[in-house]
mmCIF file with all atom_site columns, C-alpha atoms in Angstrom:
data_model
loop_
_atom_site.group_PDB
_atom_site.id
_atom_site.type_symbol
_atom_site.label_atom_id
_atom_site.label_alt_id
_atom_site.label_comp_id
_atom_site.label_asym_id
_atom_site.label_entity_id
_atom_site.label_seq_id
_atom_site.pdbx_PDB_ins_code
_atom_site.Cartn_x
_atom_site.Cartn_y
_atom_site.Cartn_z
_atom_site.occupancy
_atom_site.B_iso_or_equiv
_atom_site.pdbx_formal_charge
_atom_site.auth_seq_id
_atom_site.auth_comp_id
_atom_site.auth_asym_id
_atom_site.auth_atom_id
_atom_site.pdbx_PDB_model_num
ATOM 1   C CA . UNK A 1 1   ? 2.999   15.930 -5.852  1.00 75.00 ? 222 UNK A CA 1
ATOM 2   C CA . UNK A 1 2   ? 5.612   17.850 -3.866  1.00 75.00 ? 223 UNK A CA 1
ATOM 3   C CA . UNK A 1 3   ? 5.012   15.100 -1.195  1.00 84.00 ? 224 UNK A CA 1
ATOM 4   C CA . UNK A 1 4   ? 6.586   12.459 -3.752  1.00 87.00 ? 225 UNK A CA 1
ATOM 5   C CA . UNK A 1 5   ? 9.872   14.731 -3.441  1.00 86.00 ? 226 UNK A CA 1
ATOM 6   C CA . UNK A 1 6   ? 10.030  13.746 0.347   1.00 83.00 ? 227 UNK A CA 1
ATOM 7   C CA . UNK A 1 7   ? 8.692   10.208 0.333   1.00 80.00 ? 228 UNK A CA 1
ATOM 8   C CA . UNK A 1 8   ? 11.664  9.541  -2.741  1.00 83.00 ? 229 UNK A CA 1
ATOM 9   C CA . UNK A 1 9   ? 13.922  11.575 -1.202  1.00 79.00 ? 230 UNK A CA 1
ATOM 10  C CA . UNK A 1 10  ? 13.695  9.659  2.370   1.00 78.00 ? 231 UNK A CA 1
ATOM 11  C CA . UNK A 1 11  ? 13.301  6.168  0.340   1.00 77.00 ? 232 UNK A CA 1
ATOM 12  C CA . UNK A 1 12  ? 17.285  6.847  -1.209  1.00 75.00 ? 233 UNK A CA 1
ATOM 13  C CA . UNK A 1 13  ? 18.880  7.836  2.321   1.00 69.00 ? 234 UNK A CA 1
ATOM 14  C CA . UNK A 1 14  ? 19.291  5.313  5.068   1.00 59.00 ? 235 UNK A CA 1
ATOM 15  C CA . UNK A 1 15  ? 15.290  6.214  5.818   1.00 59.00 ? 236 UNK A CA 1
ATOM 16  C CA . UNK A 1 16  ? 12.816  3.377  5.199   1.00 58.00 ? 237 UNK A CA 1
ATOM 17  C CA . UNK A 1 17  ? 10.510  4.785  2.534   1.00 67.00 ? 238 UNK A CA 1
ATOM 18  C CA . UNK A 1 18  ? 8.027   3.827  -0.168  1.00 81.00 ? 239 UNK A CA 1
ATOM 19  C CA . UNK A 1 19  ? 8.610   6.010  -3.453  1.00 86.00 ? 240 UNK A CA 1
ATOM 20  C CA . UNK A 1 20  ? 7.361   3.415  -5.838  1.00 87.00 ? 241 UNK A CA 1
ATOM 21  C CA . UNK A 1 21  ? 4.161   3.144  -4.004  1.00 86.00 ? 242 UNK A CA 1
ATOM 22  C CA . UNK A 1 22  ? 3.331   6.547  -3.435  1.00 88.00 ? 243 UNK A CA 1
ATOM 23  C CA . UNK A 1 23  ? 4.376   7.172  -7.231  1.00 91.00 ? 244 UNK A CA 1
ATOM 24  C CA . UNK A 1 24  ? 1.833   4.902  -8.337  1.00 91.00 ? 245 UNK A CA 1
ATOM 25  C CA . UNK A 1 25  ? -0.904  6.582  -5.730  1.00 90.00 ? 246 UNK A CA 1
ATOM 26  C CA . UNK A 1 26  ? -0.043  10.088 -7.956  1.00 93.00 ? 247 UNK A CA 1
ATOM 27  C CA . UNK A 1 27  ? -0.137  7.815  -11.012 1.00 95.00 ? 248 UNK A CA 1
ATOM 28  C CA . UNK A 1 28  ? -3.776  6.433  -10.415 1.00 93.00 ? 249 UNK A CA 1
ATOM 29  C CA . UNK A 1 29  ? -5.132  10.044 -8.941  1.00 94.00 ? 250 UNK A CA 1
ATOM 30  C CA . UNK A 1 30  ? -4.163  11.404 -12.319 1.00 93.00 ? 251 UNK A CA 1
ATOM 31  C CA . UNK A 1 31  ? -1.058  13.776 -11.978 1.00 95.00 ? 252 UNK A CA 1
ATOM 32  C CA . UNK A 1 32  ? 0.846   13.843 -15.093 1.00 96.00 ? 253 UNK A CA 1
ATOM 33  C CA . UNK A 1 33  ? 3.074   11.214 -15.778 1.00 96.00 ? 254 UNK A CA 1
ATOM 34  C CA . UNK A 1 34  ? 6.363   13.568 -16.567 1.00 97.00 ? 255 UNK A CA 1
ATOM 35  C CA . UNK A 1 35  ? 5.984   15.739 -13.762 1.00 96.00 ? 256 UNK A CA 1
ATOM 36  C CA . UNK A 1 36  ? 5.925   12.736 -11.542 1.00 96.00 ? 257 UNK A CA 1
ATOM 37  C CA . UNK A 1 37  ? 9.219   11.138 -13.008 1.00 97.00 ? 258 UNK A CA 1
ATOM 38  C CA . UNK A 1 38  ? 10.818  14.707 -12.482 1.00 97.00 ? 259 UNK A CA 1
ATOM 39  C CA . UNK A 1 39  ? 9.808   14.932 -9.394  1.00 95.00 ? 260 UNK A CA 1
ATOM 40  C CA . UNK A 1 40  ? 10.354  11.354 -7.657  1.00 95.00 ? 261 UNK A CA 1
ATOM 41  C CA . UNK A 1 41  ? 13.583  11.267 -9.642  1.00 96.00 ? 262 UNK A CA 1
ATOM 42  C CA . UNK A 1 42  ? 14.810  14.800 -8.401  1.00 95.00 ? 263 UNK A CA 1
ATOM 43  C CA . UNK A 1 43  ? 14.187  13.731 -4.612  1.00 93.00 ? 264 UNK A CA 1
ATOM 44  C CA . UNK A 1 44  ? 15.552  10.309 -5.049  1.00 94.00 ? 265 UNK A CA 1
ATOM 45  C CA . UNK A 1 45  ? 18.518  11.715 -6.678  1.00 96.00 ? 266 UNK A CA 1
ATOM 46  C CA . UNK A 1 46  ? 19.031  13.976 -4.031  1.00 94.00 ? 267 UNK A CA 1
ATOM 47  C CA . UNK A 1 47  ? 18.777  11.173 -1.315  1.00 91.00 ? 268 UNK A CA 1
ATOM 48  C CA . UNK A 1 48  ? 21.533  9.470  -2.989  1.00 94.00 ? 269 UNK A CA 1
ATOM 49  C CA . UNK A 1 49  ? 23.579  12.631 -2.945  1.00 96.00 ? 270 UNK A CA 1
ATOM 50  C CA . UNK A 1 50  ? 23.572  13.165 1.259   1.00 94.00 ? 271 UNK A CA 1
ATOM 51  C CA . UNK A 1 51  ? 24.344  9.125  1.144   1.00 92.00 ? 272 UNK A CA 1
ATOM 52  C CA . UNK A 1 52  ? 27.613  10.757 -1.386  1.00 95.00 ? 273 UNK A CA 1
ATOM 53  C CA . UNK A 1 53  ? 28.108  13.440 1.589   1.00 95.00 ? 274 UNK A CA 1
ATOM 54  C CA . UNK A 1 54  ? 28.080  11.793 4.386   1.00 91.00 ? 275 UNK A CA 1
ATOM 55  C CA . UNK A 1 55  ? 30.276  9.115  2.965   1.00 90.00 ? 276 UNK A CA 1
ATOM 56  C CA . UNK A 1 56  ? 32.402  12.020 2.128   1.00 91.00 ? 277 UNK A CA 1
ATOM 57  C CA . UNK A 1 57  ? 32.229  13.345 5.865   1.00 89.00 ? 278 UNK A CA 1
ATOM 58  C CA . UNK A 1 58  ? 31.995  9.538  7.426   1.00 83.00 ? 279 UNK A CA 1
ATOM 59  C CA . UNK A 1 59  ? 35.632  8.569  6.163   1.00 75.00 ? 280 UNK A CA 1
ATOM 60  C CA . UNK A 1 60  ? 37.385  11.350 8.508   1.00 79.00 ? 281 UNK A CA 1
ATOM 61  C CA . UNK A 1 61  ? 36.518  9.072  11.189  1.00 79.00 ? 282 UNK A CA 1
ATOM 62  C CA . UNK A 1 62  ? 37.287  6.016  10.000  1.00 74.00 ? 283 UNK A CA 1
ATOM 63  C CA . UNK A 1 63  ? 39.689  5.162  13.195  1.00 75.00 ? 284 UNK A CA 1
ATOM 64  C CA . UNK A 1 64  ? 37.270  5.801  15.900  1.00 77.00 ? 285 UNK A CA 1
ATOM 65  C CA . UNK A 1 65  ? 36.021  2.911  17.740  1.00 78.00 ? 286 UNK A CA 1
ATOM 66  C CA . UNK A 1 66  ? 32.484  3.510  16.612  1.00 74.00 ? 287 UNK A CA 1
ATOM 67  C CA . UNK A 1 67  ? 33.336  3.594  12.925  1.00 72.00 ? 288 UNK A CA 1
ATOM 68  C CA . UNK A 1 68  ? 30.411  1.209  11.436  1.00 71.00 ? 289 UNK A CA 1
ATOM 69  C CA . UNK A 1 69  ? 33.093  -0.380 9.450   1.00 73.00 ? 290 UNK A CA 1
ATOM 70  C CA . UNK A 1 70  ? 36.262  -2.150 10.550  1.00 77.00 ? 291 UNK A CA 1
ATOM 71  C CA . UNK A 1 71  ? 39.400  -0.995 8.139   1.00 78.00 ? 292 UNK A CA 1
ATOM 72  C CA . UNK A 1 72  ? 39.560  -4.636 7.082   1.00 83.00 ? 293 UNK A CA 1
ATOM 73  C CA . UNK A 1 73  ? 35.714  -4.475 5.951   1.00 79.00 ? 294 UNK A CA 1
ATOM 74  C CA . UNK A 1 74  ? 36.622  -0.865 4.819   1.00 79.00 ? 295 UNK A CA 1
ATOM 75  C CA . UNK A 1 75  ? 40.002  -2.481 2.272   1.00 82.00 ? 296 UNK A CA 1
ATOM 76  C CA . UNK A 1 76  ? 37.629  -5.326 1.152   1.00 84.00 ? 297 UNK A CA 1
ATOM 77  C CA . UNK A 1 77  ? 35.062  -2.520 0.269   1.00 80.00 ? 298 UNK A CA 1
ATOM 78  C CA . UNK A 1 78  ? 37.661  -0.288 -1.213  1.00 81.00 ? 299 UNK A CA 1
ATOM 79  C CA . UNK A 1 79  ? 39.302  -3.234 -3.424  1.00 86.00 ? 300 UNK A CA 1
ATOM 80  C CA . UNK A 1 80  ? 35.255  -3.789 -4.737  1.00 81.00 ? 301 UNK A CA 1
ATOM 81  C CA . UNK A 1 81  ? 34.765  -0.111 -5.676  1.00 81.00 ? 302 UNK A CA 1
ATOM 82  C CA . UNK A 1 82  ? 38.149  -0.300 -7.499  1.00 81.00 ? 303 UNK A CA 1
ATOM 83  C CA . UNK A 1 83  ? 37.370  -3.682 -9.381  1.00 87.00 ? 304 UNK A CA 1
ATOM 84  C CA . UNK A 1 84  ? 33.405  -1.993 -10.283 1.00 87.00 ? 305 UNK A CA 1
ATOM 85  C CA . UNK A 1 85  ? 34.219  1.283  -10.254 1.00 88.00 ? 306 UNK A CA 1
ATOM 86  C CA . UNK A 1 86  ? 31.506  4.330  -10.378 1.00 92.00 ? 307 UNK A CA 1
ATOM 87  C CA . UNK A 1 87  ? 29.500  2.146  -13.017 1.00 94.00 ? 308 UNK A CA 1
ATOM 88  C CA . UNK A 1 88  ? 28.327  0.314  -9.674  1.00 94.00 ? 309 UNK A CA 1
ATOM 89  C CA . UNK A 1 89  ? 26.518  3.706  -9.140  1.00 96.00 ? 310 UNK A CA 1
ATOM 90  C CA . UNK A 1 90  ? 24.159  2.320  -11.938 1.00 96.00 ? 311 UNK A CA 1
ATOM 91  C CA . UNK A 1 91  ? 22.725  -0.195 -9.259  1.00 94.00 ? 312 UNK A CA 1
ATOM 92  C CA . UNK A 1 92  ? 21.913  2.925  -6.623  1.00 94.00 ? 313 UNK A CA 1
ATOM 93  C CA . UNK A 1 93  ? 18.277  2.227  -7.375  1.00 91.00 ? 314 UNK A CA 1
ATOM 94  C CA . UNK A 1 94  ? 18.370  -1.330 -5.742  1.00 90.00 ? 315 UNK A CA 1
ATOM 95  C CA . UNK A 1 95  ? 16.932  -1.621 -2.310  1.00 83.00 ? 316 UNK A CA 1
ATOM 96  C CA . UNK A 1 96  ? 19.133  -2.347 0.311   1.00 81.00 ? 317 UNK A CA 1
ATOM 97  C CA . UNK A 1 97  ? 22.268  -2.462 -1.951  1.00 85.00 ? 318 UNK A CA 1
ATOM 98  C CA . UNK A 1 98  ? 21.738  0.887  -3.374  1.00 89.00 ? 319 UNK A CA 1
ATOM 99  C CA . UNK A 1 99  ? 22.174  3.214  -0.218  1.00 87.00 ? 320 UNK A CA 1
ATOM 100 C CA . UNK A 1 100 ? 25.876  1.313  0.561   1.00 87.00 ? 321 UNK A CA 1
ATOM 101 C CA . UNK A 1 101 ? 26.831  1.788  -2.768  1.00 91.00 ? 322 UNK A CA 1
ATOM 102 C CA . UNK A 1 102 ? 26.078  5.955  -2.908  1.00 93.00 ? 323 UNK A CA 1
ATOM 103 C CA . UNK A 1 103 ? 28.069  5.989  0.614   1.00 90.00 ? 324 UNK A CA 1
ATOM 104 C CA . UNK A 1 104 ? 31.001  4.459  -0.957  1.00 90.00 ? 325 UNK A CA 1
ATOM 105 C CA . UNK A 1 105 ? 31.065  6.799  -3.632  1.00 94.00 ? 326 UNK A CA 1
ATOM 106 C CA . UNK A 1 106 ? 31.559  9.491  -1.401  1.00 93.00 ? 327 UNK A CA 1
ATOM 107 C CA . UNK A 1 107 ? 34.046  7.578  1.247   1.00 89.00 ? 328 UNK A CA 1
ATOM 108 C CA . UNK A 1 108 ? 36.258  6.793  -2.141  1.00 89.00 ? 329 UNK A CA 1
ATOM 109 C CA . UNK A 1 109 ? 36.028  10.381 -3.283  1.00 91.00 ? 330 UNK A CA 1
ATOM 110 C CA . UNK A 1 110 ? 34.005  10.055 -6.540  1.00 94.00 ? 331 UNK A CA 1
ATOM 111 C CA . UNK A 1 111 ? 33.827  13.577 -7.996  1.00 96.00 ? 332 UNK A CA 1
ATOM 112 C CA . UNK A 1 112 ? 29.962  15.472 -7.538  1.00 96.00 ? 333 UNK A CA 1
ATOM 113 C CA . UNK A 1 113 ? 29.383  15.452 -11.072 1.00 97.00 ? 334 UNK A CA 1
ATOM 114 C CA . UNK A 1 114 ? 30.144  12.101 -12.132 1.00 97.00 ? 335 UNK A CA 1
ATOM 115 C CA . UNK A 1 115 ? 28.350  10.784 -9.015  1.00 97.00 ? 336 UNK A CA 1
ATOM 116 C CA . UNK A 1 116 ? 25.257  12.791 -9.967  1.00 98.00 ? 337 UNK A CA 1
ATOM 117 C CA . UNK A 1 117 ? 25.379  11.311 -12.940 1.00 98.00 ? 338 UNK A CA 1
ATOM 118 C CA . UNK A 1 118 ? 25.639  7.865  -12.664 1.00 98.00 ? 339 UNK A CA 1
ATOM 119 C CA . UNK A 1 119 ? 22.682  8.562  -10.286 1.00 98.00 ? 340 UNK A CA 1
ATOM 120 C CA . UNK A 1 120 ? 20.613  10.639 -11.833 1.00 98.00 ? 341 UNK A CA 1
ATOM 121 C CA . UNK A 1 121 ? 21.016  8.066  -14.706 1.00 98.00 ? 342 UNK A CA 1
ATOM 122 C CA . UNK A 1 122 ? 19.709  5.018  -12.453 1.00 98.00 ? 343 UNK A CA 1
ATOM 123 C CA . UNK A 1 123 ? 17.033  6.873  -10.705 1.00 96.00 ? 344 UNK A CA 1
ATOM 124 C CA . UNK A 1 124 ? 15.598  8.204  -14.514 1.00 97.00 ? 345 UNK A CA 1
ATOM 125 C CA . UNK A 1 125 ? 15.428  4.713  -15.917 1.00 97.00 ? 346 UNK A CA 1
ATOM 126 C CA . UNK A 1 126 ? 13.934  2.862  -12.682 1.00 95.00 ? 347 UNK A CA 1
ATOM 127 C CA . UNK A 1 127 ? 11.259  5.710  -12.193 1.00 96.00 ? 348 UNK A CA 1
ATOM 128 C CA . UNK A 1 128 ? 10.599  5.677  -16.390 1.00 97.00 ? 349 UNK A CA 1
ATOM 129 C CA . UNK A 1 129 ? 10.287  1.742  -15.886 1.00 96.00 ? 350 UNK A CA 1
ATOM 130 C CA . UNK A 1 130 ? 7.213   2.238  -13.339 1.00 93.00 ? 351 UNK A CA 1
ATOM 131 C CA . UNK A 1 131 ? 5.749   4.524  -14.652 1.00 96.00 ? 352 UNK A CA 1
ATOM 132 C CA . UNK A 1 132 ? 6.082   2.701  -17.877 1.00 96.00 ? 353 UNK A CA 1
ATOM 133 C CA . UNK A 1 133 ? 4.524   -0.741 -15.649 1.00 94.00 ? 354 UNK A CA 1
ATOM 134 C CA . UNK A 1 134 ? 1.785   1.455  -14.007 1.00 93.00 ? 355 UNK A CA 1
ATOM 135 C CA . UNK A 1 135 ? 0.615   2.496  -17.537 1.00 91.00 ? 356 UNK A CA 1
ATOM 136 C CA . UNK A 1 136 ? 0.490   -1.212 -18.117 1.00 91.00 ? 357 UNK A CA 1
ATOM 137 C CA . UNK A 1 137 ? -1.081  -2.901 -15.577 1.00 91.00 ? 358 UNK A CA 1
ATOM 138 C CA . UNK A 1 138 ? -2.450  -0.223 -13.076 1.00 86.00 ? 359 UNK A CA 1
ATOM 139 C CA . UNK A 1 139 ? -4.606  1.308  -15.678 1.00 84.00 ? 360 UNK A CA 1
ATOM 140 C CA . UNK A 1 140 ? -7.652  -0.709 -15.050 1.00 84.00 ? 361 UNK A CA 1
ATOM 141 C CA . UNK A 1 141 ? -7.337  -0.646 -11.731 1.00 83.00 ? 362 UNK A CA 1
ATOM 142 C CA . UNK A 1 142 ? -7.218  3.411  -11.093 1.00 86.00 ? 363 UNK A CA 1
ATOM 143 C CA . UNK A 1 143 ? -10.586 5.439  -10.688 1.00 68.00 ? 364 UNK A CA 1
#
């Protein structure tokens, strides 16, 4: 199981991963279903967080030349956050949209707590919801 914690933790960072997959492996082997949402949500979580960091450390270099983002891309992002606001953390479990939106949290400052728990929040309910599927419809297809 402590192999889920890298595999979800990798899968929220800019790292291709496969959480959901390797959650429902665990699933069908038998581990317990709580210990695996703990787990895959803890390293997912924690994923997100670094994404929150190095937005955090990315912005002090927002006028180099190799800056991924020009400050006219960077304003058009920064009016979004305002208009959504840390609620848009709620999506951080989406692929490819997810990762961007945990970064921008931590360019724009969003306080450690209330990032964590927006997160925390949308990592629970995705891993709950397939786990929740795998009970359904993986069932007769494990062992």
């Amino acid at each position: 199981m402590f192999s889920l914690f890298w595999v979800a933790l990798a899968s929220a960072t800019l790292l291709p991963g496969g959480s959901e997959v390797w959650l429902a492996r665990l699933w069908c082997l038998g581990e317990p279903a709580l210990g695996l949402w703990l787990v895959a949500t803890a390293g997912n979580t924690l994923g997100s967080m670094i994404n929150v960091a190095l937005g955090r450390y990315a912005r002090q270099f927002q006028h180099r030349r190799w800056f991924p983002a020009s400050p006219t891309g960077l304003a058009r992002a920064e009016r979004w956050y305002k208009r959504f606001g840390e609620v848009s953390l709620l999506l951080s479990w989406a692929p490819v949209l997810g990762d961007p939106l945990t970064v921008l949290a931590g360019i724009f400052r969003l306080p450690w707590w209330r990032a964590l728990l927006w997160i925390v929040v949308a990592k629970g309910a995705r891993y709950a919801l397939l786990l929740a599927l795998a009970h359904q419809w993986l069932a007769p297809l494990c062992g």
